mmCIF file of C-alpha atoms in Angstrom:
data_model
loop_
_atom_site.group_PDB
_atom_site.id
_atom_site.type_symbol
_atom_site.label_atom_id
_atom_site.label_comp_id
_atom_site.label_asym_id
_atom_site.label_seq_id
_atom_site.Cartn_x
_atom_site.Cartn_y
_atom_site.Cartn_z
ATOM 1 C CA MET A 1 99.824 145.499 290.974
ATOM 2 C CA GLU A 2 97.182 145.655 287.913
ATOM 3 C CA SER A 3 94.994 142.741 287.327
ATOM 4 C CA ARG A 4 93.680 141.258 284.190
ATOM 5 C CA LYS A 5 91.110 138.912 283.571
ATOM 6 C CA LEU A 6 91.957 135.556 281.488
ATOM 7 C CA GLY A 7 89.721 135.651 278.636
ATOM 8 C CA ALA A 8 85.935 135.604 279.168
ATOM 9 C CA THR A 9 86.081 132.768 281.323
ATOM 10 C CA GLY A 10 89.294 132.786 282.869
ATOM 11 C CA PRO A 11 90.891 133.726 286.295
ATOM 12 C CA VAL A 12 91.719 137.010 287.279
ATOM 13 C CA VAL A 13 95.585 137.566 287.531
ATOM 14 C CA SER A 14 98.017 139.845 288.047
ATOM 15 C CA ALA A 15 98.880 141.792 284.878
ATOM 16 C CA ILE A 16 102.441 140.042 285.056
ATOM 17 C CA GLY A 17 102.856 136.489 285.595
ATOM 18 C CA LEU A 18 106.037 134.609 286.710
ATOM 19 C CA GLY A 19 107.469 131.560 284.737
ATOM 20 C CA ALA A 20 109.084 129.385 287.205
ATOM 21 C CA MET A 21 110.786 127.085 284.401
ATOM 22 C CA GLY A 22 114.476 128.462 284.736
ATOM 23 C CA MET A 23 114.372 127.673 288.456
ATOM 24 C CA SER A 24 114.701 124.008 287.711
ATOM 25 C CA ASP A 25 115.702 123.088 284.027
ATOM 26 C CA LEU A 26 116.706 123.998 280.859
ATOM 27 C CA TYR A 27 118.803 127.273 281.324
ATOM 28 C CA GLY A 28 121.697 125.842 283.255
ATOM 29 C CA PRO A 29 122.213 125.724 287.037
ATOM 30 C CA ALA A 30 119.731 127.682 289.592
ATOM 31 C CA ASP A 31 120.334 128.810 292.955
ATOM 32 C CA GLU A 32 117.369 126.843 294.898
ATOM 33 C CA ALA A 33 117.123 129.375 297.981
ATOM 34 C CA GLU A 34 117.200 132.492 295.398
ATOM 35 C CA SER A 35 114.573 130.953 293.333
ATOM 36 C CA ILE A 36 112.492 130.453 296.664
ATOM 37 C CA ALA A 37 113.187 134.076 297.718
ATOM 38 C CA THR A 38 112.331 135.107 294.197
ATOM 39 C CA ILE A 39 109.053 133.405 294.248
ATOM 40 C CA HIS A 40 108.275 135.241 297.610
ATOM 41 C CA ALA A 41 109.214 138.563 296.599
ATOM 42 C CA ALA A 42 106.900 138.424 293.356
ATOM 43 C CA ILE A 43 103.933 137.250 295.531
ATOM 44 C CA ASP A 44 104.670 140.012 297.911
ATOM 45 C CA ALA A 45 104.990 142.659 294.971
ATOM 46 C CA GLY A 46 101.498 141.368 293.878
ATOM 47 C CA ILE A 47 102.061 138.642 291.461
ATOM 48 C CA THR A 48 99.194 136.174 291.795
ATOM 49 C CA LEU A 49 99.955 133.726 288.374
ATOM 50 C CA ILE A 50 102.969 131.466 288.541
ATOM 51 C CA ASP A 51 103.286 128.909 285.679
ATOM 52 C CA THR A 52 105.254 125.569 285.881
ATOM 53 C CA ALA A 53 105.107 122.065 284.217
ATOM 54 C CA ASP A 54 105.246 118.931 285.762
ATOM 55 C CA PHE A 55 108.160 117.861 283.515
ATOM 56 C CA TYR A 56 110.395 121.073 284.517
ATOM 57 C CA GLY A 57 113.142 119.167 286.367
ATOM 58 C CA SER A 58 110.817 116.230 286.030
ATOM 59 C CA GLY A 59 108.865 117.427 289.148
ATOM 60 C CA HIS A 60 111.312 119.307 290.737
ATOM 61 C CA ASN A 61 110.028 122.693 289.702
ATOM 62 C CA GLU A 62 106.436 121.927 291.177
ATOM 63 C CA LEU A 63 107.981 120.791 294.654
ATOM 64 C CA LEU A 64 109.894 123.904 294.527
ATOM 65 C CA ILE A 65 106.840 126.079 294.041
ATOM 66 C CA ARG A 66 105.164 123.532 296.947
ATOM 67 C CA GLU A 67 107.634 124.916 299.212
ATOM 68 C CA ALA A 68 107.980 128.622 298.001
ATOM 69 C CA ILE A 69 104.105 128.977 298.405
ATOM 70 C CA LYS A 70 103.893 127.457 302.225
ATOM 71 C CA PRO A 71 103.765 131.282 303.936
ATOM 72 C CA TYR A 72 100.806 132.245 301.744
ATOM 73 C CA ARG A 73 97.131 131.069 301.320
ATOM 74 C CA ARG A 74 96.490 128.959 298.328
ATOM 75 C CA GLU A 75 93.677 131.168 297.045
ATOM 76 C CA ASP A 76 96.070 133.924 296.767
ATOM 77 C CA VAL A 77 98.232 132.129 294.183
ATOM 78 C CA THR A 78 96.977 131.170 290.538
ATOM 79 C CA ILE A 79 99.170 127.622 289.508
ATOM 80 C CA SER A 80 98.968 127.111 285.826
ATOM 81 C CA VAL A 81 100.398 123.634 285.136
ATOM 82 C CA LYS A 82 101.297 122.010 281.605
ATOM 83 C CA PHE A 83 101.859 118.369 281.274
ATOM 84 C CA GLY A 84 102.386 115.715 278.299
ATOM 85 C CA SER A 85 106.107 115.843 277.621
ATOM 86 C CA ARG A 86 107.991 113.138 278.880
ATOM 87 C CA ARG A 87 111.839 112.873 280.401
ATOM 88 C CA ASP A 88 114.332 110.438 280.666
ATOM 89 C CA PRO A 89 116.478 109.829 284.047
ATOM 90 C CA PHE A 90 119.025 111.944 282.093
ATOM 91 C CA GLY A 91 117.565 114.811 281.789
ATOM 92 C CA GLY A 92 116.370 114.625 278.228
ATOM 93 C CA PHE A 93 113.245 114.637 276.670
ATOM 94 C CA THR A 94 111.848 111.270 274.994
ATOM 95 C CA PRO A 95 111.413 111.456 271.021
ATOM 96 C CA VAL A 96 108.118 110.463 270.898
ATOM 97 C CA GLY A 97 105.007 112.789 271.156
ATOM 98 C CA SER A 98 103.450 114.246 273.963
ATOM 99 C CA ASP A 99 101.459 111.828 275.932
ATOM 100 C CA VAL A 100 97.913 113.915 276.386
ATOM 101 C CA SER A 101 95.424 110.750 275.993
ATOM 102 C CA ALA A 102 92.647 110.761 278.748
ATOM 103 C CA ALA A 103 94.547 108.124 280.744
ATOM 104 C CA ALA A 104 97.606 110.356 280.727
ATOM 105 C CA VAL A 105 95.490 113.783 281.933
ATOM 106 C CA LYS A 106 94.347 111.677 285.173
ATOM 107 C CA ASP A 107 97.625 110.066 285.522
ATOM 108 C CA ARG A 108 100.115 113.217 285.591
ATOM 109 C CA LEU A 109 97.192 115.402 287.343
ATOM 110 C CA ALA A 110 97.449 113.071 290.383
ATOM 111 C CA PHE A 111 101.134 113.575 290.445
ATOM 112 C CA THR A 112 100.962 117.129 290.257
ATOM 113 C CA LEU A 113 98.412 117.366 292.726
ATOM 114 C CA ARG A 114 100.875 115.295 295.530
ATOM 115 C CA ARG A 115 103.920 117.574 294.621
ATOM 116 C CA LEU A 116 102.201 120.682 294.968
ATOM 117 C CA ASN A 117 100.286 119.170 298.157
ATOM 118 C CA THR A 118 96.965 121.216 296.547
ATOM 119 C CA ASP A 119 93.580 119.985 296.087
ATOM 120 C CA TYR A 120 93.300 121.562 292.842
ATOM 121 C CA VAL A 121 95.117 123.080 289.777
ATOM 122 C CA ASP A 122 94.023 126.526 288.843
ATOM 123 C CA ILE A 123 94.776 126.280 285.087
ATOM 124 C CA TYR A 124 95.638 122.690 283.556
ATOM 125 C CA ARG A 125 96.796 122.658 279.950
ATOM 126 C CA PRO A 126 98.692 120.096 277.548
ATOM 127 C CA THR A 127 101.944 121.563 276.617
ATOM 128 C CA ARG A 128 101.651 120.729 273.234
ATOM 129 C CA ILE A 129 99.210 118.370 271.172
ATOM 130 C CA ASN A 130 99.796 114.983 269.873
ATOM 131 C CA PRO A 131 98.509 114.513 266.127
ATOM 132 C CA GLN A 132 97.550 110.937 267.315
ATOM 133 C CA VAL A 133 95.256 111.740 270.171
ATOM 134 C CA PRO A 134 92.486 114.318 269.453
ATOM 135 C CA VAL A 135 92.354 117.204 271.187
ATOM 136 C CA GLU A 136 88.752 116.703 271.817
ATOM 137 C CA GLU A 137 89.508 113.385 274.012
ATOM 138 C CA THR A 138 92.486 115.298 275.458
ATOM 139 C CA VAL A 139 90.457 118.761 276.626
ATOM 140 C CA GLY A 140 87.299 116.299 277.458
ATOM 141 C CA ALA A 141 89.502 114.323 279.954
ATOM 142 C CA ILE A 142 90.486 117.599 281.403
ATOM 143 C CA LYS A 143 86.758 118.634 281.783
ATOM 144 C CA GLU A 144 85.982 115.539 284.068
ATOM 145 C CA MET A 145 88.771 116.703 286.219
ATOM 146 C CA VAL A 146 86.804 120.304 286.118
ATOM 147 C CA GLU A 147 83.783 118.414 286.895
ATOM 148 C CA ALA A 148 85.598 116.666 289.802
ATOM 149 C CA GLY A 149 86.631 119.678 291.520
ATOM 150 C CA LEU A 150 90.842 119.085 290.900
ATOM 151 C CA VAL A 151 90.841 121.831 287.968
ATOM 152 C CA ARG A 152 89.514 125.197 288.076
ATOM 153 C CA HIS A 153 90.280 125.971 284.074
ATOM 154 C CA ILE A 154 91.540 124.611 281.191
ATOM 155 C CA GLY A 155 94.354 126.285 279.021
ATOM 156 C CA MET A 156 95.954 125.366 275.775
ATOM 157 C CA SER A 157 99.548 125.591 274.727
ATOM 158 C CA GLU A 158 101.424 126.452 271.431
ATOM 159 C CA VAL A 159 98.392 125.317 269.400
ATOM 160 C CA GLY A 160 97.002 127.191 265.674
ATOM 161 C CA ALA A 161 93.798 128.772 265.230
ATOM 162 C CA GLN A 162 91.892 125.483 264.172
ATOM 163 C CA THR A 163 92.594 123.612 267.353
ATOM 164 C CA LEU A 164 92.125 126.165 269.162
ATOM 165 C CA ARG A 165 88.488 126.235 268.084
ATOM 166 C CA ARG A 166 87.884 122.572 268.416
ATOM 167 C CA ALA A 167 89.413 122.774 271.807
ATOM 168 C CA ALA A 168 86.815 125.529 272.656
ATOM 169 C CA ALA A 169 83.909 123.352 271.543
ATOM 170 C CA VAL A 170 84.559 120.906 274.052
ATOM 171 C CA HIS A 171 84.864 123.290 277.109
ATOM 172 C CA PRO A 172 85.685 127.008 277.683
ATOM 173 C CA ILE A 173 89.145 127.735 277.215
ATOM 174 C CA SER A 174 90.808 130.252 279.738
ATOM 175 C CA ASP A 175 93.966 130.902 278.142
ATOM 176 C CA LEU A 176 96.546 130.288 274.977
ATOM 177 C CA GLN A 177 99.945 130.071 276.573
ATOM 178 C CA ILE A 178 102.377 130.641 273.685
ATOM 179 C CA GLU A 179 105.629 132.667 272.914
ATOM 180 C CA TYR A 180 105.254 136.263 271.892
ATOM 181 C CA SER A 181 107.847 139.005 271.917
ATOM 182 C CA LEU A 182 109.189 141.425 270.025
ATOM 183 C CA LEU A 183 111.247 138.894 267.935
ATOM 184 C CA SER A 184 108.252 136.500 268.262
ATOM 185 C CA ARG A 185 104.906 137.955 266.385
ATOM 186 C CA GLY A 186 103.923 134.889 264.671
ATOM 187 C CA ILE A 187 100.558 134.938 266.437
ATOM 188 C CA GLU A 188 99.114 137.972 265.397
ATOM 189 C CA ALA A 189 98.341 136.793 261.834
ATOM 190 C CA GLU A 190 95.589 134.398 262.659
ATOM 191 C CA ILE A 191 96.281 132.733 266.315
ATOM 192 C CA LEU A 192 95.256 135.912 268.530
ATOM 193 C CA PRO A 193 92.509 137.177 266.330
ATOM 194 C CA ALA A 194 90.888 133.495 266.726
ATOM 195 C CA ALA A 195 91.766 133.701 270.325
ATOM 196 C CA ARG A 196 90.021 136.740 270.714
ATOM 197 C CA GLU A 197 86.856 135.532 268.533
ATOM 198 C CA LEU A 198 86.965 132.847 270.843
ATOM 199 C CA GLY A 199 87.127 134.946 274.223
ATOM 200 C CA ILE A 200 90.286 133.192 275.184
ATOM 201 C CA GLY A 201 93.143 135.207 277.059
ATOM 202 C CA VAL A 202 96.752 134.859 275.838
ATOM 203 C CA THR A 203 100.016 134.185 278.431
ATOM 204 C CA ALA A 204 102.831 135.174 276.687
ATOM 205 C CA TYR A 205 106.065 133.275 277.405
ATOM 206 C CA GLY A 206 109.380 134.221 276.158
ATOM 207 C CA VAL A 207 108.510 137.907 276.094
ATOM 208 C CA LEU A 208 112.417 138.621 276.657
ATOM 209 C CA SER A 209 113.317 135.927 273.923
ATOM 210 C CA ARG A 210 114.919 133.470 276.621
ATOM 211 C CA GLY A 211 117.298 136.574 277.190
ATOM 212 C CA LEU A 212 117.979 138.162 273.992
ATOM 213 C CA LEU A 213 115.982 141.166 274.665
ATOM 214 C CA SER A 214 116.829 141.401 278.243
ATOM 215 C CA GLY A 215 119.828 143.641 277.582
ATOM 216 C CA HIS A 216 122.246 142.047 279.371
ATOM 217 C CA TRP A 217 123.141 139.191 276.861
ATOM 218 C CA THR A 218 126.814 139.354 275.534
ATOM 219 C CA PRO A 219 128.219 137.581 272.258
ATOM 220 C CA GLY A 220 130.732 135.651 274.177
ATOM 221 C CA ARG A 221 128.516 134.614 277.151
ATOM 222 C CA HIS A 222 129.537 130.693 278.096
ATOM 223 C CA LEU A 223 126.232 128.582 277.859
ATOM 224 C CA THR A 224 126.350 125.371 279.715
ATOM 225 C CA ASP A 225 125.404 121.785 278.367
ATOM 226 C CA ARG A 226 122.341 121.589 279.980
ATOM 227 C CA ASP A 227 121.160 125.242 278.617
ATOM 228 C CA PHE A 228 118.886 124.692 275.589
ATOM 229 C CA ARG A 229 119.671 128.192 274.313
ATOM 230 C CA GLY A 230 123.048 126.359 272.815
ATOM 231 C CA MET A 231 121.209 124.584 270.092
ATOM 232 C CA SER A 232 118.404 127.485 269.599
ATOM 233 C CA PRO A 233 118.842 129.214 265.654
ATOM 234 C CA ARG A 234 118.766 132.678 267.494
ATOM 235 C CA PHE A 235 121.738 132.319 269.657
ATOM 236 C CA GLN A 236 123.917 131.136 266.857
ATOM 237 C CA GLY A 237 127.000 132.880 265.121
ATOM 238 C CA GLU A 238 125.825 135.553 262.479
ATOM 239 C CA ASN A 239 121.569 135.164 263.794
ATOM 240 C CA LEU A 240 123.238 136.295 267.435
ATOM 241 C CA GLU A 241 125.282 139.190 266.041
ATOM 242 C CA ALA A 242 122.453 140.224 263.860
ATOM 243 C CA ASN A 243 119.663 139.763 267.033
ATOM 244 C CA LEU A 244 121.905 141.513 269.330
ATOM 245 C CA ARG A 245 122.247 144.760 266.892
ATOM 246 C CA LEU A 246 118.450 144.859 267.308
ATOM 247 C CA VAL A 247 118.754 144.963 270.848
ATOM 248 C CA GLU A 248 121.152 147.767 270.669
ATOM 249 C CA ALA A 249 118.682 149.681 268.604
ATOM 250 C CA LEU A 250 116.014 148.810 271.133
ATOM 251 C CA ARG A 251 118.638 149.975 273.821
ATOM 252 C CA GLU A 252 118.290 153.718 272.387
ATOM 253 C CA VAL A 253 114.472 153.882 272.643
ATOM 254 C CA ALA A 254 114.664 152.431 276.119
ATOM 255 C CA VAL A 255 117.181 154.808 277.489
ATOM 256 C CA ASP A 256 115.045 157.766 276.109
ATOM 257 C CA LEU A 257 112.208 156.505 277.690
ATOM 258 C CA GLY A 258 114.090 156.236 281.285
ATOM 259 C CA ALA A 259 113.632 152.473 281.276
ATOM 260 C CA THR A 260 115.617 149.101 280.434
ATOM 261 C CA VAL A 261 115.865 147.238 277.329
ATOM 262 C CA ALA A 262 113.664 144.410 279.247
ATOM 263 C CA GLN A 263 111.302 146.882 280.715
ATOM 264 C CA VAL A 264 110.590 148.262 277.451
ATOM 265 C CA ALA A 265 110.351 144.575 275.663
ATOM 266 C CA ILE A 266 107.706 143.519 278.499
ATOM 267 C CA ALA A 267 105.626 146.586 278.358
ATOM 268 C CA TRP A 268 105.390 146.207 274.694
ATOM 269 C CA VAL A 269 104.008 142.630 275.267
ATOM 270 C CA ALA A 270 101.722 143.911 277.936
ATOM 271 C CA SER A 271 100.653 147.004 275.520
ATOM 272 C CA ARG A 272 99.010 143.934 272.936
ATOM 273 C CA GLY A 273 95.972 144.181 274.998
ATOM 274 C CA ARG A 274 94.198 143.844 278.451
ATOM 275 C CA ASP A 275 93.734 140.130 277.584
ATOM 276 C CA VAL A 276 97.394 139.439 277.117
ATOM 277 C CA VAL A 277 99.904 138.416 280.509
ATOM 278 C CA PRO A 278 103.290 138.589 279.832
ATOM 279 C CA LEU A 279 104.784 135.892 281.962
ATOM 280 C CA VAL A 280 108.766 136.781 282.885
ATOM 281 C CA GLY A 281 111.031 134.170 283.927
ATOM 282 C CA ALA A 282 113.328 135.721 286.350
ATOM 283 C CA ARG A 283 115.411 133.423 288.614
ATOM 284 C CA ARG A 284 116.724 136.179 290.822
ATOM 285 C CA ARG A 285 115.390 138.850 292.847
ATOM 286 C CA ASP A 286 117.442 141.677 290.929
ATOM 287 C CA ARG A 287 116.011 140.360 287.598
ATOM 288 C CA LEU A 288 112.604 140.191 289.026
ATOM 289 C CA GLY A 289 112.712 143.899 290.203
ATOM 290 C CA GLU A 290 113.727 145.008 286.856
ATOM 291 C CA SER A 291 110.666 143.020 285.396
ATOM 292 C CA LEU A 292 108.321 144.256 287.724
ATOM 293 C CA ALA A 293 108.919 147.820 286.686
ATOM 294 C CA ALA A 294 107.656 147.631 283.295
ATOM 295 C CA ALA A 295 104.369 147.035 284.696
ATOM 296 C CA SER A 296 104.226 151.135 285.331
ATOM 297 C CA LEU A 297 105.616 151.747 282.044
ATOM 298 C CA THR A 298 103.109 153.353 280.288
ATOM 299 C CA LEU A 299 103.882 153.565 276.087
ATOM 300 C CA SER A 300 102.638 156.553 274.163
ATOM 301 C CA PRO A 301 101.819 155.432 270.672
ATOM 302 C CA GLU A 302 105.049 157.434 269.498
ATOM 303 C CA ALA A 303 106.820 155.281 271.926
ATOM 304 C CA LEU A 304 105.395 152.094 270.562
ATOM 305 C CA ALA A 305 105.982 153.371 266.840
ATOM 306 C CA ARG A 306 109.724 154.214 267.787
ATOM 307 C CA ILE A 307 109.749 150.298 269.293
ATOM 308 C CA GLU A 308 108.282 148.898 266.497
ATOM 309 C CA ALA A 309 110.606 150.754 264.113
ATOM 310 C CA ALA A 310 113.753 149.620 266.030
ATOM 311 C CA VAL A 311 112.773 145.957 266.221
ATOM 312 C CA PRO A 312 110.331 145.592 263.077
ATOM 313 C CA ALA A 313 108.138 142.506 262.501
ATOM 314 C CA GLY A 314 109.911 139.747 261.342
ATOM 315 C CA ALA A 315 113.389 140.937 261.687
ATOM 316 C CA ALA A 316 114.623 138.377 264.067
ATOM 317 C CA SER A 317 117.596 136.192 262.749
ATOM 318 C CA GLY A 318 116.804 132.736 263.045
ATOM 319 C CA SER A 319 113.851 130.837 264.175
ATOM 320 C CA ARG A 320 112.749 130.303 267.816
ATOM 321 C CA TYR A 321 113.088 126.890 268.071
ATOM 322 C CA ALA A 322 115.238 124.243 265.829
ATOM 323 C CA ASP A 323 113.379 123.081 262.549
ATOM 324 C CA VAL A 324 113.077 119.563 264.300
ATOM 325 C CA ILE A 325 110.922 120.921 267.096
ATOM 326 C CA LEU A 326 109.148 123.836 265.070
ATOM 327 C CA THR A 327 107.805 121.017 262.514
ATOM 328 C CA SER A 328 106.139 119.344 265.565
ATOM 329 C CA MET A 329 104.187 122.199 266.867
ATOM 330 C CA ASP A 330 100.499 122.605 265.855
ATOM 331 C CA SER A 331 101.212 126.472 266.175
ATOM 332 C CA GLU A 332 103.298 126.314 263.609
ATOM 333 C CA ARG A 333 101.139 124.656 260.784
#
């Protein structure tokens, strides 16, 4: 698989990364054996970047990755870890802000290293910033872990341009992890230009808009209680109907390109620049195989024009998160 470098100072990784969240959390039940087999298939296919968080499944996701990467050399896998969100014993998230204090950085990293059975984390990042904790404090604490050899690179997640600049003033930032897809293009106005000015790469999550752009979503699909899409505005009523009409318009383009909707959606994100690495959240080998084929899909200027005519910027119905979540996100301010 083609490789891309994450920013000016980050690691060289595969042009497509694997997001492991859904293997443990938030998208309903997952099969652990199939999840491990999917990670094996991803690495065997050339994927080197695996993204997780210490709160995915309250630690389960890290333990799953630990088991999955046993047959491989540690240096052949780039592990990106988010921290900060706090969970309760029932699987919910505590209502207080993210714990990204200097003390939390060191405490959470200690548990991550043990769960992953590794001496270092390749990229460590706060999942959200906390307005009560200066970003300089958070990044400064991670910088100490870099100096100690426990972290290789520092990343950020869902922050705005101003916060990104403040973070980069403390220590070089390898990449910004943020939602970016045909249905979510908000970063293009200020955040993406700032990242490029600072030499910071982008690892794009939600490239299939949590399944909406997979080409497999149906209006009557039943969602379990633990599937957070049941509360996502884009999956509700008329919003869902309107968004699926966009998908059908995209499908017409995909058919002409000899590709699937998902492949076109992933390839579009990859086409945004060599500093952008799409993360695919496949939980099964068949879905992974479909996503990986996007790496060989080259989109001509004509194809890109047709794609963006089918799904114009700002065409999505409903926000990407519920309002109560959006108001707390630095990237949305």
